[in-house]
Short mmCIF file of C-alpha atoms in Angstrom, two decimals:
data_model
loop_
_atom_site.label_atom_id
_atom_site.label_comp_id
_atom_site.label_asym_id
_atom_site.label_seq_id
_atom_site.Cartn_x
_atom_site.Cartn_y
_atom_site.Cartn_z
CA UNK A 1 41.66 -3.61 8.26
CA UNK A 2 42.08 -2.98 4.41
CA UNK A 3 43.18 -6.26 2.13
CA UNK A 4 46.81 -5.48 0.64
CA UNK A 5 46.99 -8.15 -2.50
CA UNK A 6 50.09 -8.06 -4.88
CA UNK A 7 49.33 -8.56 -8.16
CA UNK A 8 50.28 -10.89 -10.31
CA UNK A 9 50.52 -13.09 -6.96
CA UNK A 10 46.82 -13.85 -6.63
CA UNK A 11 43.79 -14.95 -8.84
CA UNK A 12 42.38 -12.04 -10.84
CA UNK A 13 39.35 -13.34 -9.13
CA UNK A 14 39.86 -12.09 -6.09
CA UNK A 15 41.59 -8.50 -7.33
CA UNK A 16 38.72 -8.15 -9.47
CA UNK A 17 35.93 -9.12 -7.40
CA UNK A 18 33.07 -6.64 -6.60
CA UNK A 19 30.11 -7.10 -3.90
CA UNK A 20 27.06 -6.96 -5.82
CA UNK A 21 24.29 -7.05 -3.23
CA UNK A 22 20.59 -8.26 -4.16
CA UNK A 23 18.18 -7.27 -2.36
CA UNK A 24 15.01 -9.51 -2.49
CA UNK A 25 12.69 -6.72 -2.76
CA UNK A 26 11.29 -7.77 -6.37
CA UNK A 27 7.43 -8.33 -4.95
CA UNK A 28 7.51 -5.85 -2.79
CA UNK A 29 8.09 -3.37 -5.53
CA UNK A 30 5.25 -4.85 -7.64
CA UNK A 31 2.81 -4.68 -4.95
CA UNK A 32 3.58 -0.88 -4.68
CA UNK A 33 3.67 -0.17 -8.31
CA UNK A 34 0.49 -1.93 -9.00
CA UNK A 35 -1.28 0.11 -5.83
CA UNK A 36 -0.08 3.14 -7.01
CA UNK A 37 -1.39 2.68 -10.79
CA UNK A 38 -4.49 1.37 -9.29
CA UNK A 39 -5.51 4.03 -6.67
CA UNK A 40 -2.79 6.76 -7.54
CA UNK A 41 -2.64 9.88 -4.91
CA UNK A 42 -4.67 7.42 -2.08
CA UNK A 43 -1.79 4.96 -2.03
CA UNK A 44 0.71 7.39 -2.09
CA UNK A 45 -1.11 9.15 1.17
CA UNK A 46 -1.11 5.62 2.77
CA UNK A 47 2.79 5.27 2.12
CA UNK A 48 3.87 8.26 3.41
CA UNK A 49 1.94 7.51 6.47
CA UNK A 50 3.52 3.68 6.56
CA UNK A 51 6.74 4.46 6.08
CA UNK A 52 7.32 8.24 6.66
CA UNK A 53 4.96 8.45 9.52
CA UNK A 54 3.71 11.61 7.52
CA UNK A 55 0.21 12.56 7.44
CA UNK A 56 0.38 14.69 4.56
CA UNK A 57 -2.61 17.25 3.33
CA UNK A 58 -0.80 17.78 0.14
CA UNK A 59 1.59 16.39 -2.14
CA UNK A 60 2.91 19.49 -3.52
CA UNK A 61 5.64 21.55 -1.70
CA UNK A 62 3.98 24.97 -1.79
CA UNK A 63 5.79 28.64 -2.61
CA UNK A 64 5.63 29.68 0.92
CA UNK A 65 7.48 26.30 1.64
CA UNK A 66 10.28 26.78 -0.57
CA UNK A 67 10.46 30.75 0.25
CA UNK A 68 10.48 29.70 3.96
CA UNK A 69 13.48 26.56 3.56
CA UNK A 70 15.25 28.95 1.13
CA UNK A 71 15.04 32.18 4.61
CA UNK A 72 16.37 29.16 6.98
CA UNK A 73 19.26 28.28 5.25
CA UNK A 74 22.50 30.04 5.94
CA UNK A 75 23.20 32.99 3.46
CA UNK A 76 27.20 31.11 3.21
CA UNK A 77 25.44 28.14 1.91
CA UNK A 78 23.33 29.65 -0.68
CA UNK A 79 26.06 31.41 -1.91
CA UNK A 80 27.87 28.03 -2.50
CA UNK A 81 24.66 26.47 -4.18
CA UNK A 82 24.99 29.36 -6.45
CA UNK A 83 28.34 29.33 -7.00
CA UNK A 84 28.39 25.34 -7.73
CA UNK A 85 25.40 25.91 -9.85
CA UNK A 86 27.75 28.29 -12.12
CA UNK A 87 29.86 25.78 -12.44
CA UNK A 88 27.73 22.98 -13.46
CA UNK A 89 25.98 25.25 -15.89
CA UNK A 90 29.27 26.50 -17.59
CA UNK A 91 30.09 22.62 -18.05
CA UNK A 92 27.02 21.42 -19.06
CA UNK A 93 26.16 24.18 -21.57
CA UNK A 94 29.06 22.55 -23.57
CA UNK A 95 27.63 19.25 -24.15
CA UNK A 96 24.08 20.96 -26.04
CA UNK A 97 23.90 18.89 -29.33
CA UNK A 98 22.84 20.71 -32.30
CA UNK A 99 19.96 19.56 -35.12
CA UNK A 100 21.77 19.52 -38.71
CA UNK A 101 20.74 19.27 -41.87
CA UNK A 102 22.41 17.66 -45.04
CA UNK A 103 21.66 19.54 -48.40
CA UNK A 104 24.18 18.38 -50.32
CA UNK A 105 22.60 16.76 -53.37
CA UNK A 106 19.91 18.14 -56.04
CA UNK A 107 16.64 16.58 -54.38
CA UNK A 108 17.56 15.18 -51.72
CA UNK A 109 17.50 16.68 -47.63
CA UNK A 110 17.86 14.86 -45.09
CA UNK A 111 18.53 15.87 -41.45
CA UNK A 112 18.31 15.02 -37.25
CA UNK A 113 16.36 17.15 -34.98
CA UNK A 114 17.43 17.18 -31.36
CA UNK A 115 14.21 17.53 -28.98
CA UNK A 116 14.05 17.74 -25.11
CA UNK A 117 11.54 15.66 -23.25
CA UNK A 118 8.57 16.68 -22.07
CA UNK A 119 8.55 16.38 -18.56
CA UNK A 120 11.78 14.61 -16.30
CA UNK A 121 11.38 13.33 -13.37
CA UNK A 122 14.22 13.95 -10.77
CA UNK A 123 14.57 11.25 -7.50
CA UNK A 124 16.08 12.64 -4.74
CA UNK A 125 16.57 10.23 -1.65
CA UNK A 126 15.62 12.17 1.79
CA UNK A 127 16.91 9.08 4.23
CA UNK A 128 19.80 9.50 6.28
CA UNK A 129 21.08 11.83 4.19
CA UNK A 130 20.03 14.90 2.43
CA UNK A 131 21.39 15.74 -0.87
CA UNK A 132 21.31 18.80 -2.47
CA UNK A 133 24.22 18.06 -5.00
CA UNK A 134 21.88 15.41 -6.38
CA UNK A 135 19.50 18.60 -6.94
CA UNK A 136 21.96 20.56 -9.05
CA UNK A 137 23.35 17.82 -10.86
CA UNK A 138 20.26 16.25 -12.21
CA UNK A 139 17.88 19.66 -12.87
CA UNK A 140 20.29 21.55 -14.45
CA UNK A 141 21.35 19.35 -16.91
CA UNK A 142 17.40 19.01 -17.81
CA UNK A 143 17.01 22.70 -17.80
CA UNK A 144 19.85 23.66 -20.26
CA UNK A 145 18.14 20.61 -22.94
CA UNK A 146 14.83 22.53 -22.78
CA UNK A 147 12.48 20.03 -20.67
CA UNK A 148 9.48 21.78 -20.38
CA UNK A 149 8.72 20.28 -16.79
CA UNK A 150 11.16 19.39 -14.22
CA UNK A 151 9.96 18.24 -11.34
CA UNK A 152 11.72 16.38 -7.76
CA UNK A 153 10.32 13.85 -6.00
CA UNK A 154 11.50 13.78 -2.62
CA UNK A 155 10.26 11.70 0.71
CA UNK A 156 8.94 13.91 3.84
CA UNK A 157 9.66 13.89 7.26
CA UNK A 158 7.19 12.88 9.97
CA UNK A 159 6.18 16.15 9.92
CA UNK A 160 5.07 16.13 6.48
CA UNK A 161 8.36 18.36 5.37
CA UNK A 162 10.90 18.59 2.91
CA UNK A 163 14.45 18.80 4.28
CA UNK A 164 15.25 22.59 3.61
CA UNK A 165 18.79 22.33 1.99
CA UNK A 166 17.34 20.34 -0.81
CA UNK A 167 14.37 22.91 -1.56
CA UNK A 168 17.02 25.71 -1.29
CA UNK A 169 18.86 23.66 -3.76
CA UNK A 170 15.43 23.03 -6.39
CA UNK A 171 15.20 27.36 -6.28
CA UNK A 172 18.32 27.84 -7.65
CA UNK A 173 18.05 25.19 -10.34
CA UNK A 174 15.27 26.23 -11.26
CA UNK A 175 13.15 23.00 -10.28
CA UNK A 176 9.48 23.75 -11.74
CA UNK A 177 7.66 21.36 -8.85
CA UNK A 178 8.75 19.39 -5.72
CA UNK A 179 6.45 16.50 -4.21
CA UNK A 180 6.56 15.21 -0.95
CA UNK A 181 7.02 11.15 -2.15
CA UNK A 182 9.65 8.49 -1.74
CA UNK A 183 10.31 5.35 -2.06
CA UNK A 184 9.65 2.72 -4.90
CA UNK A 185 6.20 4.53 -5.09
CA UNK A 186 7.38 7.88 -6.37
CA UNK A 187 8.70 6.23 -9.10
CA UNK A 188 5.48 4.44 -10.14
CA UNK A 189 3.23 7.71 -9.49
CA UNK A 190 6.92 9.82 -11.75
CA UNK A 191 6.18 6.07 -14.67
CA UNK A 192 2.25 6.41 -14.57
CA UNK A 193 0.89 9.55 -13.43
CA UNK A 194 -1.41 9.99 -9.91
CA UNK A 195 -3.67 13.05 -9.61
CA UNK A 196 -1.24 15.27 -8.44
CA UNK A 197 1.45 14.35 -10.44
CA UNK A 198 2.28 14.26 -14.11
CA UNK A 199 3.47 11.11 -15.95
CA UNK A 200 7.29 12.31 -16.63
CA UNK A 201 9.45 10.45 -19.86
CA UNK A 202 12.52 10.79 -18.31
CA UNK A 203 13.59 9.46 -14.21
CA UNK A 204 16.68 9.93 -13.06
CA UNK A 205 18.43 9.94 -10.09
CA UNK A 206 19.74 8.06 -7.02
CA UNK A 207 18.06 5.79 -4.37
CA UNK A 208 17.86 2.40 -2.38
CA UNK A 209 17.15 -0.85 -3.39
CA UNK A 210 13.34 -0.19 -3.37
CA UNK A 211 14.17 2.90 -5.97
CA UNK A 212 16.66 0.73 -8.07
CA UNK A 213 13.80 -1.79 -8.66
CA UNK A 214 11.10 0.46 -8.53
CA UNK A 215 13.36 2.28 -11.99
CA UNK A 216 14.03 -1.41 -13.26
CA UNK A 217 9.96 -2.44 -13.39
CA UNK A 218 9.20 0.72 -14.88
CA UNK A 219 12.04 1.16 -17.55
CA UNK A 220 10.17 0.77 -20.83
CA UNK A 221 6.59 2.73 -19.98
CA UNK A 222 9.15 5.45 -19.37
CA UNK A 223 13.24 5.96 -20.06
CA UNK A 224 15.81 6.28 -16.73
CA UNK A 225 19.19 7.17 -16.32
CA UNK A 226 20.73 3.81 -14.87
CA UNK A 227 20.72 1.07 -12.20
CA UNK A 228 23.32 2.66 -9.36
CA UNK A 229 25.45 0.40 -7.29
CA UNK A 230 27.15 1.10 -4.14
CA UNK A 231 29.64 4.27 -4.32
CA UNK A 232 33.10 3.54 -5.67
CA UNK A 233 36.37 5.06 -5.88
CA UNK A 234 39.39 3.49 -7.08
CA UNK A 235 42.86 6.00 -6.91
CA UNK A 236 45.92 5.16 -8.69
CA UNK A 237 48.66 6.71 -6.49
CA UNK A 238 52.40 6.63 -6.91
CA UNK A 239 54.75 5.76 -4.16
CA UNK A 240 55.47 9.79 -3.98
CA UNK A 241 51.84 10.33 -2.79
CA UNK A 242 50.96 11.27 0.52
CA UNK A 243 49.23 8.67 2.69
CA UNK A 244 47.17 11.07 4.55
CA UNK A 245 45.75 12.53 1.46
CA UNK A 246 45.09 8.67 -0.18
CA UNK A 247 43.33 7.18 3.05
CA UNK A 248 40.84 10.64 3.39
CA UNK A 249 39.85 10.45 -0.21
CA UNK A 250 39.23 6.66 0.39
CA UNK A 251 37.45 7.55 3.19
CA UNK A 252 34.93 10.31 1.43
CA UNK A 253 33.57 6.85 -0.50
CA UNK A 254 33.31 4.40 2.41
CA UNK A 255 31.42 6.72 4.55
CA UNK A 256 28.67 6.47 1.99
CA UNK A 257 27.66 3.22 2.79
CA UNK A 258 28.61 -0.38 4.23
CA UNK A 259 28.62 -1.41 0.53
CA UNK A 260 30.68 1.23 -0.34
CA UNK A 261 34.21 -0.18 -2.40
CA UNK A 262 37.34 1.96 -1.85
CA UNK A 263 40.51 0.67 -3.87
CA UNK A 264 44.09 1.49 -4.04
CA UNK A 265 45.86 0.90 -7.01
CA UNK A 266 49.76 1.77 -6.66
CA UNK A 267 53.31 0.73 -7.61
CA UNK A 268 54.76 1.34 -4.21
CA UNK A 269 54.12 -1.57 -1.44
CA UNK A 270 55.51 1.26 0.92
CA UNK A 271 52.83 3.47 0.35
CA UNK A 272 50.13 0.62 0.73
CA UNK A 273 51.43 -0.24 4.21
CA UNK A 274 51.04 3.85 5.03
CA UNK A 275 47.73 4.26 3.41
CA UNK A 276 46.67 0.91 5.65
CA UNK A 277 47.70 2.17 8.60
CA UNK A 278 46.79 5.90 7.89
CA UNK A 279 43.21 4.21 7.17
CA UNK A 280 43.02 2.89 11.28
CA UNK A 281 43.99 6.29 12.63
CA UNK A 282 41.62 8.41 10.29
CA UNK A 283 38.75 5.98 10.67
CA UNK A 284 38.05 5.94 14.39
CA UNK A 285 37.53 9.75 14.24
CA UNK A 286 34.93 10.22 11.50
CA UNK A 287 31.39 10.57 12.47
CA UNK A 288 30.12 7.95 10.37
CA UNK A 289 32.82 5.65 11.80
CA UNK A 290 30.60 2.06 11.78
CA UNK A 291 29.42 2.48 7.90
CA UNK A 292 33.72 3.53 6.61
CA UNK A 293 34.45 0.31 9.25
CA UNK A 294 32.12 -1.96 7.52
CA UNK A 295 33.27 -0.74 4.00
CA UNK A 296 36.97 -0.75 4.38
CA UNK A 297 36.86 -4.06 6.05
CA UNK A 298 34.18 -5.99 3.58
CA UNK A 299 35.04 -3.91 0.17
CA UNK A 300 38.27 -2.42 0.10
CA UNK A 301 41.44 -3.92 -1.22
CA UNK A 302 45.03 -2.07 -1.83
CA UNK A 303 46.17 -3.74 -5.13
CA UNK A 304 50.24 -3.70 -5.35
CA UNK A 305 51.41 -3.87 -9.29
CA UNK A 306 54.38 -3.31 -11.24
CA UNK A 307 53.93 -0.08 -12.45
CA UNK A 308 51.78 2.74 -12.88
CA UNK A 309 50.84 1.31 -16.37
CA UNK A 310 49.99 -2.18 -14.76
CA UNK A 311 48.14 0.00 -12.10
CA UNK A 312 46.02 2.17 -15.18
CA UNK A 313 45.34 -1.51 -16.76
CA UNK A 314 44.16 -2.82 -13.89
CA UNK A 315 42.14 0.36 -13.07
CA UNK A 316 40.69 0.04 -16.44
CA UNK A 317 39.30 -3.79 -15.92
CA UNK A 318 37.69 -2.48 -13.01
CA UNK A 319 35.90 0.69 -14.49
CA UNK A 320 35.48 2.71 -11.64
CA UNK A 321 32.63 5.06 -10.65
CA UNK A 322 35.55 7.71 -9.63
CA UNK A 323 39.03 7.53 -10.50
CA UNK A 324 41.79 9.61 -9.12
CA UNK A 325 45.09 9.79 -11.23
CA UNK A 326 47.50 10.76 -7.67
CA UNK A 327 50.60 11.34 -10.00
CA UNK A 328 52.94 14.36 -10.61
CA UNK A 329 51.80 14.39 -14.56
CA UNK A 330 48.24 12.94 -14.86
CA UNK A 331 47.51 14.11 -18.36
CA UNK A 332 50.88 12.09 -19.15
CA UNK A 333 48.38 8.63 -18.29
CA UNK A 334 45.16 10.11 -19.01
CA UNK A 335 44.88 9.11 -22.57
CA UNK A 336 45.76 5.35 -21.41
CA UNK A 337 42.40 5.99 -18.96
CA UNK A 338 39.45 4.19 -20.69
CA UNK A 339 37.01 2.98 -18.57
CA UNK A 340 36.12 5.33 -15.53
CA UNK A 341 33.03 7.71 -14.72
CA UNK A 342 35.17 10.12 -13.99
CA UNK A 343 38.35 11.04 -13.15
CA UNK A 344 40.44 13.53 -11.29
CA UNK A 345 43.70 14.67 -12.06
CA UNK A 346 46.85 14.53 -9.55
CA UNK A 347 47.68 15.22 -5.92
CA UNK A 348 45.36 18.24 -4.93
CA UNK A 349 42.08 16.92 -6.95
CA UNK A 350 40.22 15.03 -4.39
CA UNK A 351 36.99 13.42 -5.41
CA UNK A 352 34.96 15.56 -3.13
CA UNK A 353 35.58 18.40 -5.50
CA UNK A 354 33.40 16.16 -8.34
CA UNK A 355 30.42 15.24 -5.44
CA UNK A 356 29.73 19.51 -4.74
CA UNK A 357 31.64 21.66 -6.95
CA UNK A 358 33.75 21.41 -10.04
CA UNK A 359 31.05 21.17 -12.93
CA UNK A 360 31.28 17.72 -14.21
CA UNK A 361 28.42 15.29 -13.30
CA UNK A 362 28.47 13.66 -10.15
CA UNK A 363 25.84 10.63 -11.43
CA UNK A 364 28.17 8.10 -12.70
CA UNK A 365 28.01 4.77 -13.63
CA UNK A 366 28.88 2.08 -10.85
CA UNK A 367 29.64 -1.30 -10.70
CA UNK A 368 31.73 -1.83 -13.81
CA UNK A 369 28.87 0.02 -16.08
CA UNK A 370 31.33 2.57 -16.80
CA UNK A 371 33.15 -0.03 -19.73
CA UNK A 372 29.67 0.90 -21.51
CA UNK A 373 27.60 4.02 -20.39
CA UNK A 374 28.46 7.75 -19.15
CA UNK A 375 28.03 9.90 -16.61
CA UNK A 376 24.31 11.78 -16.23
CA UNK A 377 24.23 14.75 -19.30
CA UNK A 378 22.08 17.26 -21.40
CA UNK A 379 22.26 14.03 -23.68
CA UNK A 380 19.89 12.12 -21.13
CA UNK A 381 16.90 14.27 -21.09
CA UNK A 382 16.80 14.49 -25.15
CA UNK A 383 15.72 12.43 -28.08
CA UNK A 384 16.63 12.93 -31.39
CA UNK A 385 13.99 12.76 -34.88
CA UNK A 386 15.41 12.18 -38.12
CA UNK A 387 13.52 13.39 -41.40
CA UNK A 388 14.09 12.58 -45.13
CA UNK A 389 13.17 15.11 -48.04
CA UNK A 390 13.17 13.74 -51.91
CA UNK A 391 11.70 15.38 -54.97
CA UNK A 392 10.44 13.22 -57.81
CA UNK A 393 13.12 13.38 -59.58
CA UNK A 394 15.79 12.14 -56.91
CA UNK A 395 13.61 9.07 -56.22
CA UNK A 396 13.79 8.02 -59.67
CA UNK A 397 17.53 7.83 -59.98
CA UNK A 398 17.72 5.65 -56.40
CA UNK A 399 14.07 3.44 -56.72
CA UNK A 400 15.49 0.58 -58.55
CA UNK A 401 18.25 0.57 -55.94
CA UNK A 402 15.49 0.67 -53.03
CA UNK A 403 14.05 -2.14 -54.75
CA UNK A 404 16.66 -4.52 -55.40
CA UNK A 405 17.59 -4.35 -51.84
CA UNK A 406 13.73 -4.56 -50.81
CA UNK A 407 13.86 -8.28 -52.94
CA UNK A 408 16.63 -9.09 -51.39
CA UNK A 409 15.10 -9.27 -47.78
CA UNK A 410 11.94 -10.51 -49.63
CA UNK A 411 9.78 -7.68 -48.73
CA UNK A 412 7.75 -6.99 -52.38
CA UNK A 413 5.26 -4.84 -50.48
CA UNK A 414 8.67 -2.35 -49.59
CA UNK A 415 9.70 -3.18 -53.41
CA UNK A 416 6.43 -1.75 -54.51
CA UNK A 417 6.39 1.07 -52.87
CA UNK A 418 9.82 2.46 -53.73
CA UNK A 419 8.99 2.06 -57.73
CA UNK A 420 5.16 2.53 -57.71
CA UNK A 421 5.61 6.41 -58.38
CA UNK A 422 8.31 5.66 -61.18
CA UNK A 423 6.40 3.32 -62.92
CA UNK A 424 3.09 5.74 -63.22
CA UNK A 425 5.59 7.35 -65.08
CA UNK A 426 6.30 4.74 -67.64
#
């Protein structure tokens, strides 16, 4: 049964406290990297048959492949794809960053170019689950900032194929290759290059605790998105809300995993004791039952404060992956909202709506990340150059500047060469 705390009447310890599991998994992930930078396409044969059972003739998921996943999907469900693909796009589109240029002063230009990697490399986990959300969200983002190459990684069944809801979902992002790899060894062959597959500059993307490491060893030889935690979703509800609706939006978290951390934040004891309850009837009938048991027993907590202010503070030291504002007038609190992936606005905005449909990203920062970093974006898969234009002329008014400042750090060498042209001159 779900923890019910008041606060104020317990250490901030325990309101505040988040599992944070570690996996010992460190050397494991070495071994794998090292194997696959060593032999390249051989070890990632030998993995596939290890732990996929796979015995795989190619890497590469073919055209007739995709063409024959995209036939055996249901029409409805492309249609969705599509229709959720609009809707990321339109979002997405808006956060394109612009080059500019500064002319402003005789001599003197100076500007910021805004390029797109080369090549990103999306992770997609293939597990228990299949995720073609995870698809959309990461590809299209890469495709409206202009990355040449965007290609999934993806682990196979025993039967050496791709599940076909997430190579319907590649089509219609426009996903330029799909390979038939998982684990901490994708990454390595997406950081180093086998082959069959391209060295990439950008990973992103979801996965277990081999994948999390696997990103960690490699971040540096190549950029990633961020180190995800267990899913999270904290909703700040009033004591109007209806406990039916609070407990099933807990719910779409904790089925995710046993690690999984579903919080209530609300001003009403009342509606804590419903939401508890309303958690032990909904539980028992969800198909993934055991994993929402585990996580509402182990991670989740119904915090009791003051107020809804209290409840935003509190929601705020937290820093939630997803946040749900369960109130009459959200936008009233949203401003006081800063530290959240992302949040959804009042009673008929259930998180569910962010994982599939709306537009905004669905790869978020976890595990209190969000106080410092943002959601997935066009931003991640582009780099920006700056440039500096002076005539002769505009360096001579600003040299003896340069050079003052140069002593001052006592670099004579950068002193030198900030006056050398001026004092030809002379």
């Amino acid at each position: 049964m779900i923890k019910i705390y008041k606060y104020g009447e317990v250490k901030n310890e325990e309101i505040f406290a988040r599992t944070n599991p570690q996996a010992n998994v460190q050397d494991i992930v070495t071994e794998i990297i090292e194997n696959v930078k060593q032999n390249g396409d051989k070890a990632l044969y030998e993995y596939s048959k290890k732990f996929d059972k796979a015995d795989l003739k190619s890497l590469l998921v073919t055209k007739d492949e995709i063409d024959e996943a995209v036939a055996s999907v249901e029409p409805e469900f492309l249609e969705i794809l599509k229709k959720a693909s609009k809707n990321i796009t339109k979002f997405h589109e808006r956060q394109k960053r612009n080059s500019f240029i500064i002319n402003d002063e005789n001599g003197v230009v100076i500007g910021q170019k805004v390029i797109p990697v080369d090549r990103a490399g999306l992770y997609v986990p293939g597990g228990t689950a299949a995720y073609p959300s995870t698809v959309l969200m990461d590809a299209i983002p890469a495709k409206i900032a202009g990355v040449k190459e965007v290609v999934i990684v993806t682990p196979p069944n025993s039967e050496g194929k791709v599940n076909p809801v997430i190579l319907a979902a590649a089509s219609v992002a426009g996903v330029d290759k799909i390979f038939k790899v998982g684990g901490a060894q994708a990454i390595a062959a997406l950081a180093y290059g086998t082959q069959s597959i391209s060295k990439v500059d950008k990973i992103v993307g979801p996965g277990n605790a081999f994948v999390a490491e696997a990103k960690k060893q490699v971040f540096g030889k190549v950029s990633i998105d961020m180190i995800a935690g267990p899913s999270e979703i904290l909703i700040v509800a009033d004591g109007a809300s209806n406990p039916k609706y609070v407990a099933s939006d807990l719910l779409s978290q904790a089925e995710h995993d046993k690690m999984a951390s579903a919080v209530l934040v609300t001003d009403s004891y009342d509606l804590a004791l419903k939401v508890s309850k309303e958690l032990e009837v909904q539980i028992p009938k969800l198909e993934r039952c055991d994993i929402a048991r585990a996580s509402i027993d182990d991670n989740g907590k119904i915090i009791v404060a003051k107020s809804l202010y209290s409840a935003i503070e509190i929601a705020n030291e937290i820093a939630p992956e997803h946040l749900e504002l369960c109130v009459d007038n959200p936008f009233d609190y949203l401003d006081g909202i800063r530290h959240a992936g992302s949040v959804f606005m009042g009673r008929n905005c259930p998180e569910a709506l962010g994982d599939y449909f709306a537009g905004p990203n669905h790869t978020l920062p976890t595990s209190g990340t969000a106080k410092f970093s943002s959601p997935l974006s066009v931003d991640d898969f582009v780099k920006k150059t700056q440039y500096t234009y002076y005539t002769k002329d505009a360096l001579c008014k600003v040299a003896r500047d340069v050079e003052y400042f140069a002593k001052k750090e006592g670099l004579t060498a950068h002193a030198k060469s900030a006056v050398v042209r001026i004092e030809e001159d002379d």
